[in-house]
């Protein structure tokens, strides 16, 4: 089942509904998902560090953001985008975005495919 989403709330709903493929052309959603895709390219250790920092982001905000920034200090924009996404969607779904999905960039958009 493929679903097109145009907001973070729609993204959450699509994930919760069990969609196998999610597509978005919304610039805000695309930017956040591209940041996740970029972070995944840093390697398993970086992804594990980000996942470990998610509870800190949820509970402390700036402290958790600092931990994520420490993992990839040269990618400040991606880091702040990931932190904003974690805050917007919550920890469980954020972890799901790193572990359960593959990302394919489309012209003007992005497609997520469940692994």
PDB file of N, CA and C in Angstrom:
ATOM      1  N   UNK A   1       0.850  -1.173   0.000  1.00  0.00           N
ATOM      2  CA  UNK A   1       0.000   0.000   0.000  1.00  0.00           C
ATOM      3  C   UNK A   1       0.896   1.237   0.000  1.00  0.00           C
ATOM      4  N   UNK A   2       0.722   2.134  -0.958  1.00  0.00           N
ATOM      5  CA  UNK A   2       1.498   3.363  -1.068  1.00  0.00           C
ATOM      6  C   UNK A   2       0.629   4.551  -0.667  1.00  0.00           C
ATOM      7  N   UNK A   3       1.218   5.450   0.133  1.00  0.00           N
ATOM      8  CA  UNK A   3       0.482   6.616   0.614  1.00  0.00           C
ATOM      9  C   UNK A   3       1.331   7.861   0.340  1.00  0.00           C
ATOM     10  N   UNK A   4       0.703   8.921  -0.141  1.00  0.00           N
ATOM     11  CA  UNK A   4       1.387  10.202  -0.302  1.00  0.00           C
ATOM     12  C   UNK A   4       1.049  11.076   0.902  1.00  0.00           C
ATOM     13  N   UNK A   5       2.078  11.678   1.494  1.00  0.00           N
ATOM     14  CA  UNK A   5       1.882  12.518   2.675  1.00  0.00           C
ATOM     15  C   UNK A   5       2.355  13.937   2.381  1.00  0.00           C
ATOM     16  N   UNK A   6       1.696  14.894   3.056  1.00  0.00           N
ATOM     17  CA  UNK A   6       2.022  16.302   2.848  1.00  0.00           C
ATOM     18  C   UNK A   6       2.343  17.032   4.140  1.00  0.00           C
ATOM     19  N   UNK A   7       2.492  16.292   5.236  1.00  0.00           N
ATOM     20  CA  UNK A   7       2.848  16.912   6.512  1.00  0.00           C
ATOM     21  C   UNK A   7       3.434  15.844   7.426  1.00  0.00           C
ATOM     22  N   UNK A   8       4.055  16.294   8.497  1.00  0.00           N
ATOM     23  CA  UNK A   8       4.613  15.367   9.467  1.00  0.00           C
ATOM     24  C   UNK A   8       3.495  14.560  10.131  1.00  0.00           C
ATOM     25  N   UNK A   9       2.373  15.190  10.410  1.00  0.00           N
ATOM     26  CA  UNK A   9       1.238  14.462  11.003  1.00  0.00           C
ATOM     27  C   UNK A   9       0.748  13.356  10.070  1.00  0.00           C
ATOM     28  N   UNK A  10       0.667  13.646   8.779  1.00  0.00           N
ATOM     29  CA  UNK A  10       0.261  12.618   7.818  1.00  0.00           C
ATOM     30  C   UNK A  10       1.309  11.505   7.751  1.00  0.00           C
ATOM     31  N   UNK A  11       2.583  11.863   7.879  1.00  0.00           N
ATOM     32  CA  UNK A  11       3.642  10.869   7.897  1.00  0.00           C
ATOM     33  C   UNK A  11       3.468   9.929   9.086  1.00  0.00           C
ATOM     34  N   UNK A  12       3.227  10.499  10.267  1.00  0.00           N
ATOM     35  CA  UNK A  12       2.986   9.676  11.453  1.00  0.00           C
ATOM     36  C   UNK A  12       1.810   8.734  11.239  1.00  0.00           C
ATOM     37  N   UNK A  13       0.721   9.265  10.694  1.00  0.00           N
ATOM     38  CA  UNK A  13      -0.472   8.447  10.449  1.00  0.00           C
ATOM     39  C   UNK A  13      -0.196   7.321   9.458  1.00  0.00           C
ATOM     40  N   UNK A  14       0.561   7.633   8.416  1.00  0.00           N
ATOM     41  CA  UNK A  14       0.877   6.618   7.403  1.00  0.00           C
ATOM     42  C   UNK A  14       1.720   5.501   8.001  1.00  0.00           C
ATOM     43  N   UNK A  15       2.692   5.862   8.837  1.00  0.00           N
ATOM     44  CA  UNK A  15       3.524   4.846   9.471  1.00  0.00           C
ATOM     45  C   UNK A  15       2.681   3.997  10.415  1.00  0.00           C
ATOM     46  N   UNK A  16       1.848   4.660  11.207  1.00  0.00           N
ATOM     47  CA  UNK A  16       0.989   3.940  12.155  1.00  0.00           C
ATOM     48  C   UNK A  16      -0.015   3.035  11.453  1.00  0.00           C
ATOM     49  N   UNK A  17      -0.415   3.393  10.230  1.00  0.00           N
ATOM     50  CA  UNK A  17      -1.413   2.593   9.514  1.00  0.00           C
ATOM     51  C   UNK A  17      -0.813   1.362   8.846  1.00  0.00           C
ATOM     52  N   UNK A  18       0.506   1.239   8.863  1.00  0.00           N
ATOM     53  CA  UNK A  18       1.148   0.067   8.284  1.00  0.00           C
ATOM     54  C   UNK A  18       1.496   0.184   6.819  1.00  0.00           C
ATOM     55  N   UNK A  19       1.600   1.403   6.315  1.00  0.00           N
ATOM     56  CA  UNK A  19       1.951   1.588   4.908  1.00  0.00           C
ATOM     57  C   UNK A  19       3.312   0.955   4.614  1.00  0.00           C
ATOM     58  N   UNK A  20       3.436   0.365   3.426  1.00  0.00           N
ATOM     59  CA  UNK A  20       4.696  -0.237   3.004  1.00  0.00           C
ATOM     60  C   UNK A  20       5.539   0.726   2.190  1.00  0.00           C
ATOM     61  N   UNK A  21       4.888   1.747   1.646  1.00  0.00           N
ATOM     62  CA  UNK A  21       5.577   2.733   0.830  1.00  0.00           C
ATOM     63  C   UNK A  21       4.934   4.084   1.071  1.00  0.00           C
ATOM     64  N   UNK A  22       5.761   5.085   1.346  1.00  0.00           N
ATOM     65  CA  UNK A  22       5.272   6.433   1.605  1.00  0.00           C
ATOM     66  C   UNK A  22       6.042   7.385   0.701  1.00  0.00           C
ATOM     67  N   UNK A  23       5.322   8.271   0.041  1.00  0.00           N
ATOM     68  CA  UNK A  23       5.922   9.247  -0.864  1.00  0.00           C
ATOM     69  C   UNK A  23       5.535  10.638  -0.385  1.00  0.00           C
ATOM     70  N   UNK A  24       6.477  11.575  -0.491  1.00  0.00           N
ATOM     71  CA  UNK A  24       6.156  12.961  -0.164  1.00  0.00           C
ATOM     72  C   UNK A  24       6.862  13.909  -1.121  1.00  0.00           C
ATOM     73  N   UNK A  25       6.155  14.968  -1.470  1.00  0.00           N
ATOM     74  CA  UNK A  25       6.717  16.050  -2.265  1.00  0.00           C
ATOM     75  C   UNK A  25       6.676  17.356  -1.477  1.00  0.00           C
ATOM     76  N   UNK A  26       6.198  17.314  -0.237  1.00  0.00           N
ATOM     77  CA  UNK A  26       6.147  18.487   0.630  1.00  0.00           C
ATOM     78  C   UNK A  26       7.571  18.850   1.039  1.00  0.00           C
ATOM     79  N   UNK A  27       7.975  20.086   0.832  1.00  0.00           N
ATOM     80  CA  UNK A  27       9.377  20.473   1.051  1.00  0.00           C
ATOM     81  C   UNK A  27       9.828  20.261   2.491  1.00  0.00           C
ATOM     82  N   UNK A  28       8.966  20.503   3.469  1.00  0.00           N
ATOM     83  CA  UNK A  28       9.341  20.312   4.871  1.00  0.00           C
ATOM     84  C   UNK A  28       9.554  18.832   5.181  1.00  0.00           C
ATOM     85  N   UNK A  29       8.646  18.000   4.758  1.00  0.00           N
ATOM     86  CA  UNK A  29       8.759  16.556   4.987  1.00  0.00           C
ATOM     87  C   UNK A  29       9.969  16.004   4.242  1.00  0.00           C
ATOM     88  N   UNK A  30      10.154  16.418   2.995  1.00  0.00           N
ATOM     89  CA  UNK A  30      11.271  15.942   2.187  1.00  0.00           C
ATOM     90  C   UNK A  30      12.594  16.312   2.848  1.00  0.00           C
ATOM     91  N   UNK A  31      12.731  17.544   3.334  1.00  0.00           N
ATOM     92  CA  UNK A  31      13.978  17.975   3.983  1.00  0.00           C
ATOM     93  C   UNK A  31      14.285  17.114   5.209  1.00  0.00           C
ATOM     94  N   UNK A  32      13.282  16.829   6.000  1.00  0.00           N
ATOM     95  CA  UNK A  32      13.488  16.019   7.206  1.00  0.00           C
ATOM     96  C   UNK A  32      13.864  14.574   6.857  1.00  0.00           C
ATOM     97  N   UNK A  33      13.208  14.007   5.865  1.00  0.00           N
ATOM     98  CA  UNK A  33      13.514  12.630   5.495  1.00  0.00           C
ATOM     99  C   UNK A  33      14.868  12.519   4.792  1.00  0.00           C
ATOM    100  N   UNK A  34      15.258  13.550   4.042  1.00  0.00           N
ATOM    101  CA  UNK A  34      16.592  13.553   3.434  1.00  0.00           C
ATOM    102  C   UNK A  34      17.666  13.643   4.516  1.00  0.00           C
ATOM    103  N   UNK A  35      17.393  14.343   5.593  1.00  0.00           N
ATOM    104  CA  UNK A  35      18.340  14.407   6.710  1.00  0.00           C
ATOM    105  C   UNK A  35      18.521  13.019   7.332  1.00  0.00           C
ATOM    106  N   UNK A  36      17.424  12.270   7.461  1.00  0.00           N
ATOM    107  CA  UNK A  36      17.503  10.897   7.978  1.00  0.00           C
ATOM    108  C   UNK A  36      18.332  10.040   7.021  1.00  0.00           C
ATOM    109  N   UNK A  37      18.060  10.176   5.719  1.00  0.00           N
ATOM    110  CA  UNK A  37      18.806   9.411   4.717  1.00  0.00           C
ATOM    111  C   UNK A  37      20.292   9.741   4.809  1.00  0.00           C
ATOM    112  N   UNK A  38      20.629  11.022   4.964  1.00  0.00           N
ATOM    113  CA  UNK A  38      22.024  11.439   5.091  1.00  0.00           C
ATOM    114  C   UNK A  38      22.642  10.833   6.343  1.00  0.00           C
ATOM    115  N   UNK A  39      21.942  10.904   7.461  1.00  0.00           N
ATOM    116  CA  UNK A  39      22.468  10.360   8.715  1.00  0.00           C
ATOM    117  C   UNK A  39      22.726   8.859   8.591  1.00  0.00           C
ATOM    118  N   UNK A  40      21.852   8.150   7.894  1.00  0.00           N
ATOM    119  CA  UNK A  40      22.050   6.716   7.711  1.00  0.00           C
ATOM    120  C   UNK A  40      23.309   6.439   6.897  1.00  0.00           C
ATOM    121  N   UNK A  41      23.689   7.369   6.025  1.00  0.00           N
ATOM    122  CA  UNK A  41      24.890   7.174   5.212  1.00  0.00           C
ATOM    123  C   UNK A  41      26.173   7.347   6.027  1.00  0.00           C
ATOM    124  N   UNK A  42      26.074   7.904   7.235  1.00  0.00           N
ATOM    125  CA  UNK A  42      27.258   8.066   8.094  1.00  0.00           C
ATOM    126  C   UNK A  42      27.723   6.748   8.670  1.00  0.00           C
ATOM    127  N   UNK A  43      26.888   5.728   8.596  1.00  0.00           N
ATOM    128  CA  UNK A  43      27.280   4.403   9.054  1.00  0.00           C
ATOM    129  C   UNK A  43      26.524   3.944  10.279  1.00  0.00           C
ATOM    130  N   UNK A  44      26.655   2.661  10.579  1.00  0.00           N
ATOM    131  CA  UNK A  44      25.898   2.070  11.687  1.00  0.00           C
ATOM    132  C   UNK A  44      26.209   2.687  13.054  1.00  0.00           C
ATOM    133  N   UNK A  45      27.464   3.057  13.291  1.00  0.00           N
ATOM    134  CA  UNK A  45      27.812   3.640  14.592  1.00  0.00           C
ATOM    135  C   UNK A  45      27.112   4.975  14.796  1.00  0.00           C
ATOM    136  N   UNK A  46      27.055   5.786  13.749  1.00  0.00           N
ATOM    137  CA  UNK A  46      26.378   7.080  13.853  1.00  0.00           C
ATOM    138  C   UNK A  46      24.879   6.888  14.071  1.00  0.00           C
ATOM    139  N   UNK A  47      24.293   5.968  13.333  1.00  0.00           N
ATOM    140  CA  UNK A  47      22.859   5.706  13.494  1.00  0.00           C
ATOM    141  C   UNK A  47      22.578   5.198  14.908  1.00  0.00           C
ATOM    142  N   UNK A  48      23.414   4.309  15.404  1.00  0.00           N
ATOM    143  CA  UNK A  48      23.234   3.798  16.771  1.00  0.00           C
ATOM    144  C   UNK A  48      23.345   4.936  17.784  1.00  0.00           C
ATOM    145  N   UNK A  49      24.282   5.859  17.563  1.00  0.00           N
ATOM    146  CA  UNK A  49      24.426   7.001  18.467  1.00  0.00           C
ATOM    147  C   UNK A  49      23.207   7.913  18.438  1.00  0.00           C
ATOM    148  N   UNK A  50      22.677   8.141  17.243  1.00  0.00           N
ATOM    149  CA  UNK A  50      21.474   8.979  17.121  1.00  0.00           C
ATOM    150  C   UNK A  50      20.296   8.304  17.805  1.00  0.00           C
ATOM    151  N   UNK A  51      20.137   7.009  17.568  1.00  0.00           N
ATOM    152  CA  UNK A  51      19.033   6.287  18.196  1.00  0.00           C
ATOM    153  C   UNK A  51      19.170   6.333  19.719  1.00  0.00           C
ATOM    154  N   UNK A  52      20.394   6.182  20.214  1.00  0.00           N
ATOM    155  CA  UNK A  52      20.612   6.250  21.664  1.00  0.00           C
ATOM    156  C   UNK A  52      20.298   7.639  22.216  1.00  0.00           C
ATOM    157  N   UNK A  53      20.485   8.677  21.399  1.00  0.00           N
ATOM    158  CA  UNK A  53      20.236  10.052  21.852  1.00  0.00           C
ATOM    159  C   UNK A  53      18.763  10.455  21.769  1.00  0.00           C
ATOM    160  N   UNK A  54      17.944   9.693  21.067  1.00  0.00           N
ATOM    161  CA  UNK A  54      16.534  10.064  20.892  1.00  0.00           C
ATOM    162  C   UNK A  54      15.818  10.272  22.223  1.00  0.00           C
ATOM    163  N   UNK A  55      15.963   9.378  23.208  1.00  0.00           N
ATOM    164  CA  UNK A  55      15.282   9.648  24.492  1.00  0.00           C
ATOM    165  C   UNK A  55      15.755  10.950  25.150  1.00  0.00           C
ATOM    166  N   UNK A  56      17.023  11.296  24.968  1.00  0.00           N
ATOM    167  CA  UNK A  56      17.526  12.563  25.516  1.00  0.00           C
ATOM    168  C   UNK A  56      16.882  13.757  24.818  1.00  0.00           C
ATOM    169  N   UNK A  57      16.705  13.658  23.510  1.00  0.00           N
ATOM    170  CA  UNK A  57      16.062  14.750  22.772  1.00  0.00           C
ATOM    171  C   UNK A  57      14.635  14.935  23.268  1.00  0.00           C
ATOM    172  N   UNK A  58      13.935  13.823  23.445  1.00  0.00           N
ATOM    173  CA  UNK A  58      12.536  13.882  23.882  1.00  0.00           C
ATOM    174  C   UNK A  58      12.428  14.490  25.275  1.00  0.00           C
ATOM    175  N   UNK A  59      13.314  14.085  26.186  1.00  0.00           N
ATOM    176  CA  UNK A  59      13.176  14.521  27.579  1.00  0.00           C
ATOM    177  C   UNK A  59      13.913  15.808  27.907  1.00  0.00           C
ATOM    178  N   UNK A  60      15.030  16.082  27.219  1.00  0.00           N
ATOM    179  CA  UNK A  60      15.835  17.252  27.592  1.00  0.00           C
ATOM    180  C   UNK A  60      15.987  18.286  26.493  1.00  0.00           C
ATOM    181  N   UNK A  61      15.660  17.954  25.283  1.00  0.00           N
ATOM    182  CA  UNK A  61      15.800  18.895  24.167  1.00  0.00           C
ATOM    183  C   UNK A  61      17.250  19.224  23.871  1.00  0.00           C
ATOM    184  N   UNK A  62      17.792  20.308  24.418  1.00  0.00           N
ATOM    185  CA  UNK A  62      19.132  20.764  24.058  1.00  0.00           C
ATOM    186  C   UNK A  62      20.246  19.762  24.372  1.00  0.00           C
ATOM    187  N   UNK A  63      20.140  19.026  25.453  1.00  0.00           N
ATOM    188  CA  UNK A  63      21.185  18.055  25.789  1.00  0.00           C
ATOM    189  C   UNK A  63      21.243  16.962  24.732  1.00  0.00           C
ATOM    190  N   UNK A  64      20.097  16.427  24.386  1.00  0.00           N
ATOM    191  CA  UNK A  64      20.047  15.398  23.349  1.00  0.00           C
ATOM    192  C   UNK A  64      20.488  15.932  21.999  1.00  0.00           C
ATOM    193  N   UNK A  65      20.137  17.167  21.715  1.00  0.00           N
ATOM    194  CA  UNK A  65      20.571  17.782  20.455  1.00  0.00           C
ATOM    195  C   UNK A  65      22.086  17.886  20.420  1.00  0.00           C
ATOM    196  N   UNK A  66      22.685  18.191  21.569  1.00  0.00           N
ATOM    197  CA  UNK A  66      24.146  18.266  21.645  1.00  0.00           C
ATOM    198  C   UNK A  66      24.801  16.922  21.400  1.00  0.00           C
ATOM    199  N   UNK A  67      24.195  15.864  21.897  1.00  0.00           N
ATOM    200  CA  UNK A  67      24.725  14.514  21.670  1.00  0.00           C
ATOM    201  C   UNK A  67      24.675  14.187  20.183  1.00  0.00           C
ATOM    202  N   UNK A  68      23.550  14.475  19.553  1.00  0.00           N
ATOM    203  CA  UNK A  68      23.435  14.206  18.111  1.00  0.00           C
ATOM    204  C   UNK A  68      24.431  15.061  17.331  1.00  0.00           C
ATOM    205  N   UNK A  69      24.594  16.323  17.718  1.00  0.00           N
ATOM    206  CA  UNK A  69      25.563  17.189  17.038  1.00  0.00           C
ATOM    207  C   UNK A  69      26.981  16.654  17.214  1.00  0.00           C
ATOM    208  N   UNK A  70      27.265  16.048  18.347  1.00  0.00           N
ATOM    209  CA  UNK A  70      28.583  15.473  18.585  1.00  0.00           C
ATOM    210  C   UNK A  70      28.885  14.290  17.685  1.00  0.00           C
ATOM    211  N   UNK A  71      27.859  13.604  17.254  1.00  0.00           N
ATOM    212  CA  UNK A  71      28.038  12.442  16.378  1.00  0.00           C
ATOM    213  C   UNK A  71      28.461  12.889  14.983  1.00  0.00           C
ATOM    214  N   UNK A  72      27.922  13.989  14.523  1.00  0.00           N
ATOM    215  CA  UNK A  72      28.209  14.479  13.174  1.00  0.00           C
ATOM    216  C   UNK A  72      28.317  15.998  13.190  1.00  0.00           C
ATOM    217  N   UNK A  73      29.367  16.541  13.824  1.00  0.00           N
ATOM    218  CA  UNK A  73      29.453  17.991  13.970  1.00  0.00           C
ATOM    219  C   UNK A  73      29.537  18.756  12.657  1.00  0.00           C
ATOM    220  N   UNK A  74      29.981  18.104  11.584  1.00  0.00           N
ATOM    221  CA  UNK A  74      30.095  18.805  10.308  1.00  0.00           C
ATOM    222  C   UNK A  74      28.776  18.891   9.561  1.00  0.00           C
ATOM    223  N   UNK A  75      27.743  18.282  10.106  1.00  0.00           N
ATOM    224  CA  UNK A  75      26.453  18.249   9.416  1.00  0.00           C
ATOM    225  C   UNK A  75      25.390  18.959  10.248  1.00  0.00           C
ATOM    226  N   UNK A  76      25.666  20.189  10.639  1.00  0.00           N
ATOM    227  CA  UNK A  76      24.783  20.937  11.528  1.00  0.00           C
ATOM    228  C   UNK A  76      23.352  21.054  11.039  1.00  0.00           C
ATOM    229  N   UNK A  77      23.165  21.308   9.759  1.00  0.00           N
ATOM    230  CA  UNK A  77      21.812  21.457   9.233  1.00  0.00           C
ATOM    231  C   UNK A  77      21.061  20.139   9.338  1.00  0.00           C
ATOM    232  N   UNK A  78      21.705  19.052   8.962  1.00  0.00           N
ATOM    233  CA  UNK A  78      21.052  17.742   9.068  1.00  0.00           C
ATOM    234  C   UNK A  78      20.745  17.420  10.520  1.00  0.00           C
ATOM    235  N   UNK A  79      21.675  17.745  11.414  1.00  0.00           N
ATOM    236  CA  UNK A  79      21.481  17.460  12.830  1.00  0.00           C
ATOM    237  C   UNK A  79      20.286  18.211  13.385  1.00  0.00           C
ATOM    238  N   UNK A  80      20.189  19.498  13.107  1.00  0.00           N
ATOM    239  CA  UNK A  80      19.063  20.275  13.627  1.00  0.00           C
ATOM    240  C   UNK A  80      17.748  19.811  13.008  1.00  0.00           C
ATOM    241  N   UNK A  81      17.783  19.387  11.770  1.00  0.00           N
ATOM    242  CA  UNK A  81      16.588  18.877  11.104  1.00  0.00           C
ATOM    243  C   UNK A  81      16.141  17.558  11.731  1.00  0.00           C
ATOM    244  N   UNK A  82      17.096  16.697  12.043  1.00  0.00           N
ATOM    245  CA  UNK A  82      16.773  15.424  12.686  1.00  0.00           C
ATOM    246  C   UNK A  82      16.183  15.669  14.067  1.00  0.00           C
ATOM    247  N   UNK A  83      16.778  16.590  14.829  1.00  0.00           N
ATOM    248  CA  UNK A  83      16.259  16.914  16.165  1.00  0.00           C
ATOM    249  C   UNK A  83      14.830  17.438  16.056  1.00  0.00           C
ATOM    250  N   UNK A  84      14.571  18.325  15.108  1.00  0.00           N
ATOM    251  CA  UNK A  84      13.217  18.862  14.916  1.00  0.00           C
ATOM    252  C   UNK A  84      12.234  17.746  14.570  1.00  0.00           C
ATOM    253  N   UNK A  85      12.659  16.808  13.741  1.00  0.00           N
ATOM    254  CA  UNK A  85      11.796  15.690  13.368  1.00  0.00           C
ATOM    255  C   UNK A  85      11.507  14.798  14.579  1.00  0.00           C
ATOM    256  N   UNK A  86      12.530  14.512  15.377  1.00  0.00           N
ATOM    257  CA  UNK A  86      12.336  13.681  16.567  1.00  0.00           C
ATOM    258  C   UNK A  86      11.324  14.323  17.498  1.00  0.00           C
ATOM    259  N   UNK A  87      11.468  15.618  17.713  1.00  0.00           N
ATOM    260  CA  UNK A  87      10.540  16.331  18.590  1.00  0.00           C
ATOM    261  C   UNK A  87       9.132  16.295  18.009  1.00  0.00           C
ATOM    262  N   UNK A  88       9.010  16.452  16.697  1.00  0.00           N
ATOM    263  CA  UNK A  88       7.692  16.508  16.058  1.00  0.00           C
ATOM    264  C   UNK A  88       6.970  15.159  16.043  1.00  0.00           C
ATOM    265  N   UNK A  89       7.708  14.071  15.864  1.00  0.00           N
ATOM    266  CA  UNK A  89       7.027  12.785  15.680  1.00  0.00           C
ATOM    267  C   UNK A  89       7.133  11.841  16.869  1.00  0.00           C
ATOM    268  N   UNK A  90       8.036  12.107  17.771  1.00  0.00           N
ATOM    269  CA  UNK A  90       8.189  11.230  18.934  1.00  0.00           C
ATOM    270  C   UNK A  90       9.259  10.183  18.732  1.00  0.00           C
ATOM    271  N   UNK A  91       9.691   9.614  19.835  1.00  0.00           N
ATOM    272  CA  UNK A  91      10.833   8.712  19.834  1.00  0.00           C
ATOM    273  C   UNK A  91      10.640   7.399  19.116  1.00  0.00           C
ATOM    274  N   UNK A  92       9.521   6.734  19.341  1.00  0.00           N
ATOM    275  CA  UNK A  92       9.319   5.412  18.753  1.00  0.00           C
ATOM    276  C   UNK A  92       9.290   5.498  17.231  1.00  0.00           C
ATOM    277  N   UNK A  93       8.565   6.460  16.705  1.00  0.00           N
ATOM    278  CA  UNK A  93       8.497   6.593  15.240  1.00  0.00           C
ATOM    279  C   UNK A  93       9.847   7.042  14.691  1.00  0.00           C
ATOM    280  N   UNK A  94      10.563   7.903  15.417  1.00  0.00           N
ATOM    281  CA  UNK A  94      11.880   8.339  14.955  1.00  0.00           C
ATOM    282  C   UNK A  94      12.831   7.149  14.837  1.00  0.00           C
ATOM    283  N   UNK A  95      12.829   6.287  15.824  1.00  0.00           N
ATOM    284  CA  UNK A  95      13.673   5.086  15.757  1.00  0.00           C
ATOM    285  C   UNK A  95      13.261   4.241  14.558  1.00  0.00           C
ATOM    286  N   UNK A  96      11.965   4.112  14.333  1.00  0.00           N
ATOM    287  CA  UNK A  96      11.430   3.373  13.202  1.00  0.00           C
ATOM    288  C   UNK A  96      11.953   3.945  11.878  1.00  0.00           C
ATOM    289  N   UNK A  97      12.058   5.270  11.781  1.00  0.00           N
ATOM    290  CA  UNK A  97      12.539   5.893  10.543  1.00  0.00           C
ATOM    291  C   UNK A  97      13.985   5.516  10.245  1.00  0.00           C
ATOM    292  N   UNK A  98      14.775   5.296  11.287  1.00  0.00           N
ATOM    293  CA  UNK A  98      16.172   4.909  11.089  1.00  0.00           C
ATOM    294  C   UNK A  98      16.344   3.421  10.836  1.00  0.00           C
ATOM    295  N   UNK A  99      15.471   2.595  11.388  1.00  0.00           N
ATOM    296  CA  UNK A  99      15.705   1.152  11.343  1.00  0.00           C
ATOM    297  C   UNK A  99      14.853   0.391  10.338  1.00  0.00           C
ATOM    298  N   UNK A 100      13.656   0.873  10.041  1.00  0.00           N
ATOM    299  CA  UNK A 100      12.708   0.071   9.257  1.00  0.00           C
ATOM    300  C   UNK A 100      12.483   0.548   7.827  1.00  0.00           C
ATOM    301  N   UNK A 101      13.139   1.622   7.413  1.00  0.00           N
ATOM    302  CA  UNK A 101      12.827   2.209   6.114  1.00  0.00           C
ATOM    303  C   UNK A 101      14.078   2.441   5.281  1.00  0.00           C
ATOM    304  N   UNK A 102      13.931   2.267   3.963  1.00  0.00           N
ATOM    305  CA  UNK A 102      14.929   2.679   2.977  1.00  0.00           C
ATOM    306  C   UNK A 102      14.376   3.906   2.270  1.00  0.00           C
ATOM    307  N   UNK A 103      15.258   4.785   1.841  1.00  0.00           N
ATOM    308  CA  UNK A 103      14.851   6.058   1.236  1.00  0.00           C
ATOM    309  C   UNK A 103      15.386   6.156  -0.184  1.00  0.00           C
ATOM    310  N   UNK A 104      14.523   6.621  -1.082  1.00  0.00           N
ATOM    311  CA  UNK A 104      14.889   6.839  -2.470  1.00  0.00           C
ATOM    312  C   UNK A 104      14.488   8.260  -2.829  1.00  0.00           C
ATOM    313  N   UNK A 105      15.468   9.045  -3.269  1.00  0.00           N
ATOM    314  CA  UNK A 105      15.147  10.415  -3.670  1.00  0.00           C
ATOM    315  C   UNK A 105      14.477  10.406  -5.033  1.00  0.00           C
ATOM    316  N   UNK A 106      13.444  11.224  -5.144  1.00  0.00           N
ATOM    317  CA  UNK A 106      12.697  11.414  -6.376  1.00  0.00           C
ATOM    318  C   UNK A 106      12.883  12.859  -6.820  1.00  0.00           C
ATOM    319  N   UNK A 107      12.635  13.175  -8.084  1.00  0.00           N
ATOM    320  CA  UNK A 107      12.691  14.581  -8.485  1.00  0.00           C
ATOM    321  C   UNK A 107      11.665  15.387  -7.684  1.00  0.00           C
ATOM    322  N   UNK A 108      12.155  16.249  -6.798  1.00  0.00           N
ATOM    323  CA  UNK A 108      11.274  17.086  -5.986  1.00  0.00           C
ATOM    324  C   UNK A 108      10.628  16.377  -4.813  1.00  0.00           C
ATOM    325  N   UNK A 109      11.042  15.145  -4.531  1.00  0.00           N
ATOM    326  CA  UNK A 109      10.410  14.415  -3.438  1.00  0.00           C
ATOM    327  C   UNK A 109      11.278  13.300  -2.901  1.00  0.00           C
ATOM    328  N   UNK A 110      10.656  12.451  -2.109  1.00  0.00           N
ATOM    329  CA  UNK A 110      11.346  11.295  -1.534  1.00  0.00           C
ATOM    330  C   UNK A 110      10.343  10.173  -1.335  1.00  0.00           C
ATOM    331  N   UNK A 111      10.835   8.937  -1.512  1.00  0.00           N
ATOM    332  CA  UNK A 111       9.999   7.761  -1.300  1.00  0.00           C
ATOM    333  C   UNK A 111      10.634   6.916  -0.202  1.00  0.00           C
ATOM    334  N   UNK A 112       9.796   6.466   0.721  1.00  0.00           N
ATOM    335  CA  UNK A 112      10.228   5.566   1.777  1.00  0.00           C
ATOM    336  C   UNK A 112       9.654   4.200   1.472  1.00  0.00           C
ATOM    337  N   UNK A 113      10.484   3.166   1.600  1.00  0.00           N
ATOM    338  CA  UNK A 113      10.035   1.786   1.405  1.00  0.00           C
ATOM    339  C   UNK A 113      10.380   1.003   2.662  1.00  0.00           C
ATOM    340  N   UNK A 114       9.370   0.321   3.201  1.00  0.00           N
ATOM    341  CA  UNK A 114       9.607  -0.495   4.399  1.00  0.00           C
ATOM    342  C   UNK A 114      10.530  -1.645   4.030  1.00  0.00           C
ATOM    343  N   UNK A 115      11.509  -1.906   4.896  1.00  0.00           N
ATOM    344  CA  UNK A 115      12.455  -3.013   4.656  1.00  0.00           C
ATOM    345  C   UNK A 115      11.771  -4.345   4.816  1.00  0.00           C
TER     346      UNK A 115
END
